[in-house]
PDB file of C-alpha atoms in Angstrom:
ATOM      1  CA  MET A   1     156.534 144.534  76.209  1.00  0.00           C
ATOM      2  CA  ARG A   2     154.902 144.172  72.792  1.00  0.00           C
ATOM      3  CA  VAL A   3     154.757 140.466  71.922  1.00  0.00           C
ATOM      4  CA  LEU A   4     153.749 138.902  68.624  1.00  0.00           C
ATOM      5  CA  VAL A   5     151.992 135.583  69.304  1.00  0.00           C
ATOM      6  CA  THR A   6     151.847 133.365  66.237  1.00  0.00           C
ATOM      7  CA  GLY A   7     148.914 130.985  66.432  1.00  0.00           C
ATOM      8  CA  GLY A   8     147.373 133.574  68.726  1.00  0.00           C
ATOM      9  CA  ALA A   9     143.816 132.447  67.996  1.00  0.00           C
ATOM     10  CA  GLY A  10     144.600 128.793  68.670  1.00  0.00           C
ATOM     11  CA  PHE A  11     144.121 126.537  71.666  1.00  0.00           C
ATOM     12  CA  ILE A  12     147.385 127.409  73.422  1.00  0.00           C
ATOM     13  CA  GLY A  13     148.082 130.710  71.670  1.00  0.00           C
ATOM     14  CA  GLY A  14     144.795 132.211  72.790  1.00  0.00           C
ATOM     15  CA  GLN A  15     145.628 131.438  76.414  1.00  0.00           C
ATOM     16  CA  VAL A  16     149.116 132.937  75.960  1.00  0.00           C
ATOM     17  CA  VAL A  17     147.581 136.152  74.608  1.00  0.00           C
ATOM     18  CA  ALA A  18     145.248 136.344  77.610  1.00  0.00           C
ATOM     19  CA  ALA A  19     148.046 135.632  80.098  1.00  0.00           C
ATOM     20  CA  LEU A  20     150.307 138.290  78.572  1.00  0.00           C
ATOM     21  CA  ARG A  21     147.574 140.907  78.686  1.00  0.00           C
ATOM     22  CA  ALA A  22     146.818 140.011  82.303  1.00  0.00           C
ATOM     23  CA  ARG A  23     150.468 140.801  83.083  1.00  0.00           C
ATOM     24  CA  GLY A  24     150.229 144.207  81.414  1.00  0.00           C
ATOM     25  CA  HIS A  25     151.942 143.321  78.144  1.00  0.00           C
ATOM     26  CA  GLU A  26     150.673 144.155  74.673  1.00  0.00           C
ATOM     27  CA  ALA A  27     149.959 140.866  72.888  1.00  0.00           C
ATOM     28  CA  VAL A  28     149.433 140.922  69.129  1.00  0.00           C
ATOM     29  CA  GLY A  29     147.879 137.822  67.579  1.00  0.00           C
ATOM     30  CA  PHE A  30     148.974 136.404  64.204  1.00  0.00           C
ATOM     31  CA  ASP A  31     146.949 133.411  63.107  1.00  0.00           C
ATOM     32  CA  LEU A  32     146.057 131.416  60.021  1.00  0.00           C
ATOM     33  CA  ARG A  33     142.395 131.668  61.021  1.00  0.00           C
ATOM     34  CA  ASP A  34     142.674 135.403  60.315  1.00  0.00           C
ATOM     35  CA  GLY A  35     144.353 134.840  56.957  1.00  0.00           C
ATOM     36  CA  LEU A  36     147.851 135.418  58.369  1.00  0.00           C
ATOM     37  CA  ASP A  37     150.348 132.700  57.479  1.00  0.00           C
ATOM     38  CA  VAL A  38     153.860 132.573  58.948  1.00  0.00           C
ATOM     39  CA  ARG A  39     155.043 131.323  55.561  1.00  0.00           C
ATOM     40  CA  ASP A  40     154.112 134.720  54.079  1.00  0.00           C
ATOM     41  CA  ALA A  41     157.267 136.821  54.450  1.00  0.00           C
ATOM     42  CA  GLU A  42     155.469 140.081  53.662  1.00  0.00           C
ATOM     43  CA  ALA A  43     152.768 139.494  56.280  1.00  0.00           C
ATOM     44  CA  VAL A  44     155.389 138.495  58.841  1.00  0.00           C
ATOM     45  CA  ALA A  45     157.462 141.617  58.162  1.00  0.00           C
ATOM     46  CA  GLY A  46     154.439 143.832  58.721  1.00  0.00           C
ATOM     47  CA  ALA A  47     153.464 142.070  61.926  1.00  0.00           C
ATOM     48  CA  LEU A  48     156.970 142.416  63.393  1.00  0.00           C
ATOM     49  CA  ASN A  49     156.898 146.213  63.209  1.00  0.00           C
ATOM     50  CA  GLY A  50     157.409 147.608  66.721  1.00  0.00           C
ATOM     51  CA  VAL A  51     157.570 144.159  68.317  1.00  0.00           C
ATOM     52  CA  ASP A  52     159.907 143.409  71.262  1.00  0.00           C
ATOM     53  CA  ALA A  53     159.555 139.614  71.312  1.00  0.00           C
ATOM     54  CA  VAL A  54     157.884 136.720  69.521  1.00  0.00           C
ATOM     55  CA  CYS A  55     156.031 133.797  71.095  1.00  0.00           C
ATOM     56  CA  HIS A  56     155.845 131.178  68.323  1.00  0.00           C
ATOM     57  CA  GLN A  57     152.881 128.874  68.864  1.00  0.00           C
ATOM     58  CA  ALA A  58     151.734 128.363  65.265  1.00  0.00           C
ATOM     59  CA  ALA A  59     152.199 124.737  64.193  1.00  0.00           C
ATOM     60  CA  MET A  60     150.554 121.696  62.705  1.00  0.00           C
ATOM     61  CA  VAL A  61     150.265 119.272  65.615  1.00  0.00           C
ATOM     62  CA  GLY A  62     149.575 115.615  66.345  1.00  0.00           C
ATOM     63  CA  LEU A  63     150.516 112.457  64.473  1.00  0.00           C
ATOM     64  CA  GLY A  64     148.234 113.121  61.517  1.00  0.00           C
ATOM     65  CA  VAL A  65     146.802 110.334  59.394  1.00  0.00           C
ATOM     66  CA  GLY A  66     149.852 109.031  57.534  1.00  0.00           C
ATOM     67  CA  PHE A  67     153.199 109.892  56.002  1.00  0.00           C
ATOM     68  CA  GLY A  68     151.396 111.745  53.251  1.00  0.00           C
ATOM     69  CA  ASP A  69     151.048 114.586  55.768  1.00  0.00           C
ATOM     70  CA  ALA A  70     154.843 115.030  55.868  1.00  0.00           C
ATOM     71  CA  VAL A  71     154.993 117.785  53.257  1.00  0.00           C
ATOM     72  CA  GLU A  72     152.375 119.882  55.038  1.00  0.00           C
ATOM     73  CA  TYR A  73     154.018 119.346  58.447  1.00  0.00           C
ATOM     74  CA  VAL A  74     157.409 120.453  57.135  1.00  0.00           C
ATOM     75  CA  SER A  75     155.902 123.415  55.297  1.00  0.00           C
ATOM     76  CA  ARG A  76     153.871 124.736  58.201  1.00  0.00           C
ATOM     77  CA  ASN A  77     156.260 123.954  61.033  1.00  0.00           C
ATOM     78  CA  ASP A  78     159.747 124.292  59.568  1.00  0.00           C
ATOM     79  CA  LEU A  79     159.372 126.549  56.537  1.00  0.00           C
ATOM     80  CA  GLY A  80     157.048 128.731  58.599  1.00  0.00           C
ATOM     81  CA  THR A  81     159.590 128.963  61.402  1.00  0.00           C
ATOM     82  CA  ALA A  82     162.399 129.780  58.963  1.00  0.00           C
ATOM     83  CA  VAL A  83     160.365 132.604  57.382  1.00  0.00           C
ATOM     84  CA  LEU A  84     159.503 133.972  60.836  1.00  0.00           C
ATOM     85  CA  LEU A  85     163.104 133.873  62.052  1.00  0.00           C
ATOM     86  CA  ALA A  86     164.403 135.495  58.883  1.00  0.00           C
ATOM     87  CA  GLY A  87     161.859 138.272  59.390  1.00  0.00           C
ATOM     88  CA  MET A  88     162.939 138.687  63.010  1.00  0.00           C
ATOM     89  CA  ALA A  89     166.585 138.921  61.945  1.00  0.00           C
ATOM     90  CA  ASP A  90     165.749 141.662  59.450  1.00  0.00           C
ATOM     91  CA  ALA A  91     163.511 143.536  61.906  1.00  0.00           C
ATOM     92  CA  GLY A  92     165.997 143.407  64.778  1.00  0.00           C
ATOM     93  CA  VAL A  93     163.679 141.412  67.056  1.00  0.00           C
ATOM     94  CA  ARG A  94     165.988 139.440  69.328  1.00  0.00           C
ATOM     95  CA  ARG A  95     163.732 137.532  71.721  1.00  0.00           C
ATOM     96  CA  LEU A  96     161.938 134.276  70.926  1.00  0.00           C
ATOM     97  CA  VAL A  97     159.923 131.750  72.916  1.00  0.00           C
ATOM     98  CA  LEU A  98     159.124 128.633  70.908  1.00  0.00           C
ATOM     99  CA  ALA A  99     156.401 126.065  71.509  1.00  0.00           C
ATOM    100  CA  GLY A 100     158.555 122.942  71.640  1.00  0.00           C
ATOM    101  CA  SER A 101     157.459 119.404  72.431  1.00  0.00           C
ATOM    102  CA  MET A 102     158.571 116.462  74.536  1.00  0.00           C
ATOM    103  CA  VAL A 103     158.031 114.248  71.457  1.00  0.00           C
ATOM    104  CA  VAL A 104     161.598 115.108  70.393  1.00  0.00           C
ATOM    105  CA  TYR A 105     162.863 112.595  72.973  1.00  0.00           C
ATOM    106  CA  GLY A 106     161.135 109.580  71.434  1.00  0.00           C
ATOM    107  CA  GLU A 107     160.747 106.986  74.162  1.00  0.00           C
ATOM    108  CA  GLY A 108     161.240 108.149  77.722  1.00  0.00           C
ATOM    109  CA  ARG A 109     163.968 107.300  80.211  1.00  0.00           C
ATOM    110  CA  TYR A 110     164.297 103.643  81.176  1.00  0.00           C
ATOM    111  CA  ALA A 111     166.505 101.760  83.602  1.00  0.00           C
ATOM    112  CA  CYS A 112     167.383  98.060  83.537  1.00  0.00           C
ATOM    113  CA  GLU A 113     168.115  96.292  86.810  1.00  0.00           C
ATOM    114  CA  TRP A 114     171.277  94.838  85.276  1.00  0.00           C
ATOM    115  CA  HIS A 115     172.441  97.423  82.744  1.00  0.00           C
ATOM    116  CA  GLY A 116     171.394 100.768  84.211  1.00  0.00           C
ATOM    117  CA  VAL A 117     169.952 103.487  81.972  1.00  0.00           C
ATOM    118  CA  VAL A 118     169.258 102.144  78.480  1.00  0.00           C
ATOM    119  CA  ARG A 119     167.532 103.410  75.327  1.00  0.00           C
ATOM    120  CA  PRO A 120     165.172 100.860  73.785  1.00  0.00           C
ATOM    121  CA  GLY A 121     164.540 101.131  70.063  1.00  0.00           C
ATOM    122  CA  PRO A 122     161.139 101.526  68.414  1.00  0.00           C
ATOM    123  CA  ARG A 123     158.670  98.820  69.388  1.00  0.00           C
ATOM    124  CA  ALA A 124     158.166  96.064  66.842  1.00  0.00           C
ATOM    125  CA  GLY A 125     154.780  95.508  65.236  1.00  0.00           C
ATOM    126  CA  ALA A 126     154.919  91.800  66.078  1.00  0.00           C
ATOM    127  CA  ASP A 127     155.292  92.597  69.785  1.00  0.00           C
ATOM    128  CA  LEU A 128     152.445  95.091  69.691  1.00  0.00           C
ATOM    129  CA  ASP A 129     150.212  92.622  67.842  1.00  0.00           C
ATOM    130  CA  ALA A 130     150.884  90.128  70.625  1.00  0.00           C
ATOM    131  CA  GLY A 131     150.015  92.643  73.342  1.00  0.00           C
ATOM    132  CA  ARG A 132     153.637  93.101  74.440  1.00  0.00           C
ATOM    133  CA  PHE A 133     153.554  96.852  74.875  1.00  0.00           C
ATOM    134  CA  GLU A 134     156.386  97.466  77.327  1.00  0.00           C
ATOM    135  CA  PRO A 135     159.830  98.112  75.812  1.00  0.00           C
ATOM    136  CA  ARG A 136     162.501  95.640  76.884  1.00  0.00           C
ATOM    137  CA  CYS A 137     166.167  96.113  77.661  1.00  0.00           C
ATOM    138  CA  PRO A 138     168.015  96.126  74.312  1.00  0.00           C
ATOM    139  CA  ARG A 139     170.892  94.208  75.938  1.00  0.00           C
ATOM    140  CA  CYS A 140     169.213  91.475  77.971  1.00  0.00           C
ATOM    141  CA  GLY A 141     165.523  91.620  77.073  1.00  0.00           C
ATOM    142  CA  GLU A 142     164.404  92.096  80.684  1.00  0.00           C
ATOM    143  CA  GLU A 143     161.674  94.446  81.881  1.00  0.00           C
ATOM    144  CA  LEU A 144     162.537  98.128  82.296  1.00  0.00           C
ATOM    145  CA  THR A 145     161.561 100.732  84.865  1.00  0.00           C
ATOM    146  CA  PRO A 146     160.404 104.057  83.328  1.00  0.00           C
ATOM    147  CA  GLY A 147     161.642 107.336  84.775  1.00  0.00           C
ATOM    148  CA  LEU A 148     161.815 111.073  84.097  1.00  0.00           C
ATOM    149  CA  VAL A 149     163.657 112.555  81.122  1.00  0.00           C
ATOM    150  CA  GLY A 150     165.984 115.518  81.616  1.00  0.00           C
ATOM    151  CA  GLU A 151     166.677 118.221  79.042  1.00  0.00           C
ATOM    152  CA  ASP A 152     170.150 116.809  78.436  1.00  0.00           C
ATOM    153  CA  ALA A 153     168.780 113.443  77.268  1.00  0.00           C
ATOM    154  CA  PRO A 154     169.518 112.436  73.656  1.00  0.00           C
ATOM    155  CA  VAL A 155     166.773 113.297  71.191  1.00  0.00           C
ATOM    156  CA  ASP A 156     165.196 110.594  69.046  1.00  0.00           C
ATOM    157  CA  PRO A 157     162.131 111.851  67.117  1.00  0.00           C
ATOM    158  CA  ARG A 158     160.072 108.901  65.898  1.00  0.00           C
ATOM    159  CA  ASN A 159     157.439 110.451  63.638  1.00  0.00           C
ATOM    160  CA  VAL A 160     157.113 113.343  61.208  1.00  0.00           C
ATOM    161  CA  TYR A 161     155.619 115.752  63.733  1.00  0.00           C
ATOM    162  CA  ALA A 162     158.420 115.077  66.226  1.00  0.00           C
ATOM    163  CA  THR A 163     161.029 115.566  63.508  1.00  0.00           C
ATOM    164  CA  THR A 164     159.607 118.965  62.579  1.00  0.00           C
ATOM    165  CA  LYS A 165     159.540 120.086  66.214  1.00  0.00           C
ATOM    166  CA  LEU A 166     163.211 119.220  66.601  1.00  0.00           C
ATOM    167  CA  ALA A 167     164.021 121.032  63.355  1.00  0.00           C
ATOM    168  CA  GLN A 168     162.276 124.119  64.762  1.00  0.00           C
ATOM    169  CA  GLU A 169     164.658 124.051  67.720  1.00  0.00           C
ATOM    170  CA  HIS A 170     167.694 123.729  65.444  1.00  0.00           C
ATOM    171  CA  LEU A 171     166.498 126.688  63.397  1.00  0.00           C
ATOM    172  CA  ALA A 172     165.941 128.739  66.560  1.00  0.00           C
ATOM    173  CA  ALA A 173     169.428 127.866  67.812  1.00  0.00           C
ATOM    174  CA  ALA A 174     170.978 128.884  64.483  1.00  0.00           C
ATOM    175  CA  TRP A 175     169.016 132.162  64.552  1.00  0.00           C
ATOM    176  CA  ALA A 176     170.166 132.905  68.109  1.00  0.00           C
ATOM    177  CA  ARG A 177     173.825 132.313  67.231  1.00  0.00           C
ATOM    178  CA  SER A 178     173.582 134.392  64.078  1.00  0.00           C
ATOM    179  CA  THR A 179     171.806 137.376  65.640  1.00  0.00           C
ATOM    180  CA  ASP A 180     172.997 137.136  69.265  1.00  0.00           C
ATOM    181  CA  GLY A 181     169.343 136.682  70.077  1.00  0.00           C
ATOM    182  CA  THR A 182     167.690 134.951  73.018  1.00  0.00           C
ATOM    183  CA  ALA A 183     165.737 131.776  72.264  1.00  0.00           C
ATOM    184  CA  VAL A 184     163.805 129.524  74.625  1.00  0.00           C
ATOM    185  CA  SER A 185     162.022 126.300  73.679  1.00  0.00           C
ATOM    186  CA  LEU A 186     159.362 125.058  76.069  1.00  0.00           C
ATOM    187  CA  ARG A 187     159.031 121.328  75.465  1.00  0.00           C
ATOM    188  CA  TYR A 188     155.343 120.867  76.205  1.00  0.00           C
ATOM    189  CA  HIS A 189     153.901 117.672  77.570  1.00  0.00           C
ATOM    190  CA  ASN A 190     150.310 116.622  76.833  1.00  0.00           C
ATOM    191  CA  VAL A 191     148.493 119.946  77.000  1.00  0.00           C
ATOM    192  CA  TYR A 192     144.751 119.839  77.669  1.00  0.00           C
ATOM    193  CA  GLY A 193     141.979 122.192  78.710  1.00  0.00           C
ATOM    194  CA  PRO A 194     139.026 124.253  77.486  1.00  0.00           C
ATOM    195  CA  GLY A 195     139.111 125.146  73.811  1.00  0.00           C
ATOM    196  CA  MET A 196     140.908 122.044  72.559  1.00  0.00           C
ATOM    197  CA  PRO A 197     139.935 121.211  68.969  1.00  0.00           C
ATOM    198  CA  ARG A 198     137.479 118.338  68.688  1.00  0.00           C
ATOM    199  CA  ASP A 199     136.905 115.559  66.153  1.00  0.00           C
ATOM    200  CA  THR A 200     140.173 115.926  64.257  1.00  0.00           C
ATOM    201  CA  PRO A 201     143.002 113.403  63.713  1.00  0.00           C
ATOM    202  CA  TYR A 202     145.456 116.119  64.742  1.00  0.00           C
ATOM    203  CA  ALA A 203     144.066 116.657  68.249  1.00  0.00           C
ATOM    204  CA  GLY A 204     145.535 115.093  71.375  1.00  0.00           C
ATOM    205  CA  VAL A 205     144.280 112.017  73.175  1.00  0.00           C
ATOM    206  CA  ALA A 206     142.495 114.095  75.818  1.00  0.00           C
ATOM    207  CA  SER A 207     140.417 115.719  73.067  1.00  0.00           C
ATOM    208  CA  PHE A 208     139.630 112.326  71.515  1.00  0.00           C
ATOM    209  CA  PHE A 209     138.262 111.052  74.827  1.00  0.00           C
ATOM    210  CA  ARG A 210     136.357 114.240  75.600  1.00  0.00           C
ATOM    211  CA  SER A 211     134.790 114.286  72.107  1.00  0.00           C
ATOM    212  CA  ALA A 212     133.701 110.649  72.471  1.00  0.00           C
ATOM    213  CA  LEU A 213     131.983 111.366  75.769  1.00  0.00           C
ATOM    214  CA  ALA A 214     130.155 114.327  74.232  1.00  0.00           C
ATOM    215  CA  ARG A 215     128.810 111.964  71.559  1.00  0.00           C
ATOM    216  CA  GLY A 216     127.654 109.519  74.240  1.00  0.00           C
ATOM    217  CA  GLU A 217     130.383 107.045  73.281  1.00  0.00           C
ATOM    218  CA  ALA A 218     132.929 105.277  75.461  1.00  0.00           C
ATOM    219  CA  PRO A 219     136.497 106.610  75.200  1.00  0.00           C
ATOM    220  CA  ARG A 220     138.579 104.030  73.308  1.00  0.00           C
ATOM    221  CA  VAL A 221     141.917 103.493  75.064  1.00  0.00           C
ATOM    222  CA  PHE A 222     144.713 102.043  72.947  1.00  0.00           C
ATOM    223  CA  GLU A 223     147.161  99.365  74.077  1.00  0.00           C
ATOM    224  CA  ASP A 224     146.376  98.393  77.676  1.00  0.00           C
ATOM    225  CA  GLY A 225     145.967 101.948  78.943  1.00  0.00           C
ATOM    226  CA  GLY A 226     149.233 101.788  80.862  1.00  0.00           C
ATOM    227  CA  GLN A 227     151.069 104.386  78.775  1.00  0.00           C
ATOM    228  CA  ARG A 228     152.495 107.049  81.083  1.00  0.00           C
ATOM    229  CA  ARG A 229     152.146 110.729  80.158  1.00  0.00           C
ATOM    230  CA  ASP A 230     152.202 114.110  81.885  1.00  0.00           C
ATOM    231  CA  PHE A 231     148.952 115.995  81.330  1.00  0.00           C
ATOM    232  CA  VAL A 232     149.503 119.731  81.845  1.00  0.00           C
ATOM    233  CA  HIS A 233     146.741 122.329  81.834  1.00  0.00           C
ATOM    234  CA  VAL A 234     146.784 124.940  79.068  1.00  0.00           C
ATOM    235  CA  LYS A 235     146.653 127.813  81.571  1.00  0.00           C
ATOM    236  CA  ASP A 236     149.833 126.525  83.219  1.00  0.00           C
ATOM    237  CA  VAL A 237     151.498 126.289  79.800  1.00  0.00           C
ATOM    238  CA  ALA A 238     150.473 129.877  79.049  1.00  0.00           C
ATOM    239  CA  ALA A 239     151.997 130.984  82.357  1.00  0.00           C
ATOM    240  CA  ALA A 240     155.253 129.213  81.428  1.00  0.00           C
ATOM    241  CA  ASN A 241     155.382 131.207  78.184  1.00  0.00           C
ATOM    242  CA  VAL A 242     154.951 134.464  80.064  1.00  0.00           C
ATOM    243  CA  ALA A 243     157.674 133.480  82.536  1.00  0.00           C
ATOM    244  CA  ALA A 244     160.053 132.654  79.679  1.00  0.00           C
ATOM    245  CA  LEU A 245     159.336 135.956  77.921  1.00  0.00           C
ATOM    246  CA  GLU A 246     159.920 137.957  81.088  1.00  0.00           C
ATOM    247  CA  ALA A 247     163.078 136.132  82.184  1.00  0.00           C
ATOM    248  CA  SER A 248     166.640 137.119  81.373  1.00  0.00           C
ATOM    249  CA  SER A 249     168.175 134.356  79.267  1.00  0.00           C
ATOM    250  CA  GLN A 250     171.494 133.632  77.616  1.00  0.00           C
ATOM    251  CA  ASP A 251     172.052 135.598  74.401  1.00  0.00           C
ATOM    252  CA  GLY A 252     173.271 133.766  71.332  1.00  0.00           C
ATOM    253  CA  ALA A 253     171.934 130.394  72.446  1.00  0.00           C
ATOM    254  CA  LEU A 254     168.841 128.238  72.709  1.00  0.00           C
ATOM    255  CA  THR A 255     167.686 127.200  76.182  1.00  0.00           C
ATOM    256  CA  VAL A 256     165.236 124.299  76.476  1.00  0.00           C
ATOM    257  CA  TYR A 257     162.853 123.592  79.330  1.00  0.00           C
ATOM    258  CA  ASN A 258     160.607 120.600  79.873  1.00  0.00           C
ATOM    259  CA  THR A 259     157.125 121.917  80.579  1.00  0.00           C
ATOM    260  CA  GLY A 260     154.897 119.480  82.423  1.00  0.00           C
ATOM    261  CA  SER A 261     152.794 119.198  85.540  1.00  0.00           C
ATOM    262  CA  GLY A 262     155.241 116.904  87.316  1.00  0.00           C
ATOM    263  CA  GLU A 263     152.326 114.529  87.973  1.00  0.00           C
ATOM    264  CA  PRO A 264     152.681 111.541  85.596  1.00  0.00           C
ATOM    265  CA  ARG A 265     149.503 109.556  84.961  1.00  0.00           C
ATOM    266  CA  THR A 266     148.531 106.741  82.632  1.00  0.00           C
ATOM    267  CA  VAL A 267     146.313 107.243  79.608  1.00  0.00           C
ATOM    268  CA  GLY A 268     143.862 104.830  81.209  1.00  0.00           C
ATOM    269  CA  GLU A 269     143.712 106.938  84.366  1.00  0.00           C
ATOM    270  CA  MET A 270     143.007 110.023  82.313  1.00  0.00           C
ATOM    271  CA  ALA A 271     140.182 108.320  80.405  1.00  0.00           C
ATOM    272  CA  ARG A 272     138.605 107.093  83.645  1.00  0.00           C
ATOM    273  CA  ALA A 273     138.901 110.509  85.298  1.00  0.00           C
ATOM    274  CA  LEU A 274     137.166 112.186  82.362  1.00  0.00           C
ATOM    275  CA  ALA A 275     134.437 109.541  82.153  1.00  0.00           C
ATOM    276  CA  ASP A 276     133.767 109.723  85.892  1.00  0.00           C
ATOM    277  CA  ALA A 277     133.550 113.508  85.836  1.00  0.00           C
ATOM    278  CA  TYR A 278     131.318 113.482  82.747  1.00  0.00           C
ATOM    279  CA  GLY A 279     129.069 110.741  84.063  1.00  0.00           C
ATOM    280  CA  GLY A 280     130.062 107.932  81.676  1.00  0.00           C
ATOM    281  CA  PRO A 281     130.179 105.872  79.640  1.00  0.00           C
ATOM    282  CA  GLU A 282     133.153 103.959  80.976  1.00  0.00           C
ATOM    283  CA  PRO A 283     136.303 103.727  78.832  1.00  0.00           C
ATOM    284  CA  VAL A 284     136.964 100.654  76.707  1.00  0.00           C
ATOM    285  CA  VAL A 285     140.512  99.310  76.509  1.00  0.00           C
ATOM    286  CA  THR A 286     140.917  98.093  72.930  1.00  0.00           C
ATOM    287  CA  GLY A 287     144.457  96.727  72.644  1.00  0.00           C
ATOM    288  CA  GLU A 288     144.829  98.679  69.387  1.00  0.00           C
ATOM    289  CA  TYR A 289     148.009 100.644  68.753  1.00  0.00           C
ATOM    290  CA  ARG A 290     149.591 103.164  66.411  1.00  0.00           C
ATOM    291  CA  LEU A 291     153.084 102.589  65.073  1.00  0.00           C
ATOM    292  CA  GLY A 292     155.173 105.612  66.020  1.00  0.00           C
ATOM    293  CA  ASP A 293     153.535 106.026  69.414  1.00  0.00           C
ATOM    294  CA  VAL A 294     155.870 105.736  72.371  1.00  0.00           C
ATOM    295  CA  ARG A 295     155.049 103.800  75.505  1.00  0.00           C
ATOM    296  CA  HIS A 296     156.127 106.129  78.289  1.00  0.00           C
ATOM    297  CA  ILE A 297     157.300 109.728  78.095  1.00  0.00           C
ATOM    298  CA  THR A 298     157.380 111.853  81.231  1.00  0.00           C
ATOM    299  CA  ALA A 299     160.007 114.500  81.728  1.00  0.00           C
ATOM    300  CA  ASP A 300     161.502 116.345  84.657  1.00  0.00           C
ATOM    301  CA  SER A 301     160.431 120.013  84.749  1.00  0.00           C
ATOM    302  CA  ALA A 302     162.683 120.923  87.694  1.00  0.00           C
ATOM    303  CA  ARG A 303     164.879 123.223  85.585  1.00  0.00           C
ATOM    304  CA  LEU A 304     161.896 125.363  84.583  1.00  0.00           C
ATOM    305  CA  ARG A 305     160.765 125.620  88.182  1.00  0.00           C
ATOM    306  CA  ALA A 306     164.250 126.459  89.457  1.00  0.00           C
ATOM    307  CA  GLU A 307     165.359 128.939  86.800  1.00  0.00           C
ATOM    308  CA  LEU A 308     162.109 130.728  85.916  1.00  0.00           C
ATOM    309  CA  GLY A 309     160.145 130.284  89.142  1.00  0.00           C
ATOM    310  CA  TRP A 310     157.264 128.601  87.315  1.00  0.00           C
ATOM    311  CA  LYS A 311     155.189 125.717  88.613  1.00  0.00           C
ATOM    312  CA  ALA A 312     151.994 124.067  87.509  1.00  0.00           C
ATOM    313  CA  GLU A 313     149.060 125.293  89.576  1.00  0.00           C
ATOM    314  CA  ILE A 314     146.227 123.092  88.277  1.00  0.00           C
ATOM    315  CA  GLY A 315     146.314 119.483  89.507  1.00  0.00           C
ATOM    316  CA  PHE A 316     145.207 116.437  87.547  1.00  0.00           C
ATOM    317  CA  THR A 317     141.943 115.810  89.414  1.00  0.00           C
ATOM    318  CA  GLU A 318     140.855 119.450  89.342  1.00  0.00           C
ATOM    319  CA  GLY A 319     141.856 119.910  85.724  1.00  0.00           C
ATOM    320  CA  MET A 320     140.115 116.792  84.434  1.00  0.00           C
ATOM    321  CA  ARG A 321     136.957 117.627  86.336  1.00  0.00           C
ATOM    322  CA  GLU A 322     136.851 121.021  84.613  1.00  0.00           C
ATOM    323  CA  PHE A 323     137.818 119.637  81.194  1.00  0.00           C
ATOM    324  CA  ALA A 324     135.107 116.963  81.273  1.00  0.00           C
ATOM    325  CA  THR A 325     132.400 119.572  80.717  1.00  0.00           C
ATOM    326  CA  ALA A 326     134.387 122.467  79.232  1.00  0.00           C
ATOM    327  CA  PRO A 327     133.576 123.481  75.636  1.00  0.00           C
ATOM    328  CA  LEU A 328     135.878 122.297  72.854  1.00  0.00           C
ATOM    329  CA  ARG A 329     136.709 124.239  69.716  1.00  0.00           C
ATOM    330  CA  GLY A 330     134.122 123.339  67.104  1.00  0.00           C
ATOM    331  CA  GLU A 331     131.269 122.792  69.557  1.00  0.00           C
TER     332      GLU A 331
END
């Protein structure tokens, strides 16, 4: 299979290219670093020549530095996806795997002892200022128990990046219906591993901590460090993309899969694991916060395991030990 990988020179895209080639496929990279922009319809049309499938990894990621980034997020993520899909429709390419994100859910799944499964709203600044980080039941105000989110959960994007990732899925679904194509969105959890970009406001928290350690500084952990996430190794994410490309999927529809390790950990645990493996300094819990961050988001990846036969192979301890000394992009 000849596969066009947008963002093929990036952190995740580069691993996807390698994984495809290891499976005997022909992977063709298309990346802004090489002067190739998915918003350029002419460049996209040329790249799609002879292609059997597209693995769309190109995106502007992270929370950015403020709402002023909204125009660039929408341009790169949503306009870029629309140009790519229009090119695929014209070229007769009918297979797409999209790099989705668990951020489309907003807060994770919560249960109240008295009211069952509930959906708390965005956390108030006054509560965060006072160190009240845990969402409360919107009906009775009592403490909630976090759980795993399934793919059928309502979506509730709470920042610009999340909104653009959901829009990408809607565009992919519309393309699939219009062309009778096959579209899969892999809703990534917190991807980490060698080659993450360093020292940028658009990188993930694992990169922030790893970059701090490389500078001899203590990782700064926001809130109280109790935020629950699912840290999944980039090689496992690349393998999920290959599995999705090779699988038979429903034509004319978008299928979504949560893509995580299945091993939820707190941000504080991750910072300590990296610091221990690196040899210090120890993390500092600051109590700071960012509006738009969610408290807990861990999703159930059972559907991906059951339907595509994929499972994460690299555990948290092993992965963090490797990542603590692995090179980052820009080093």
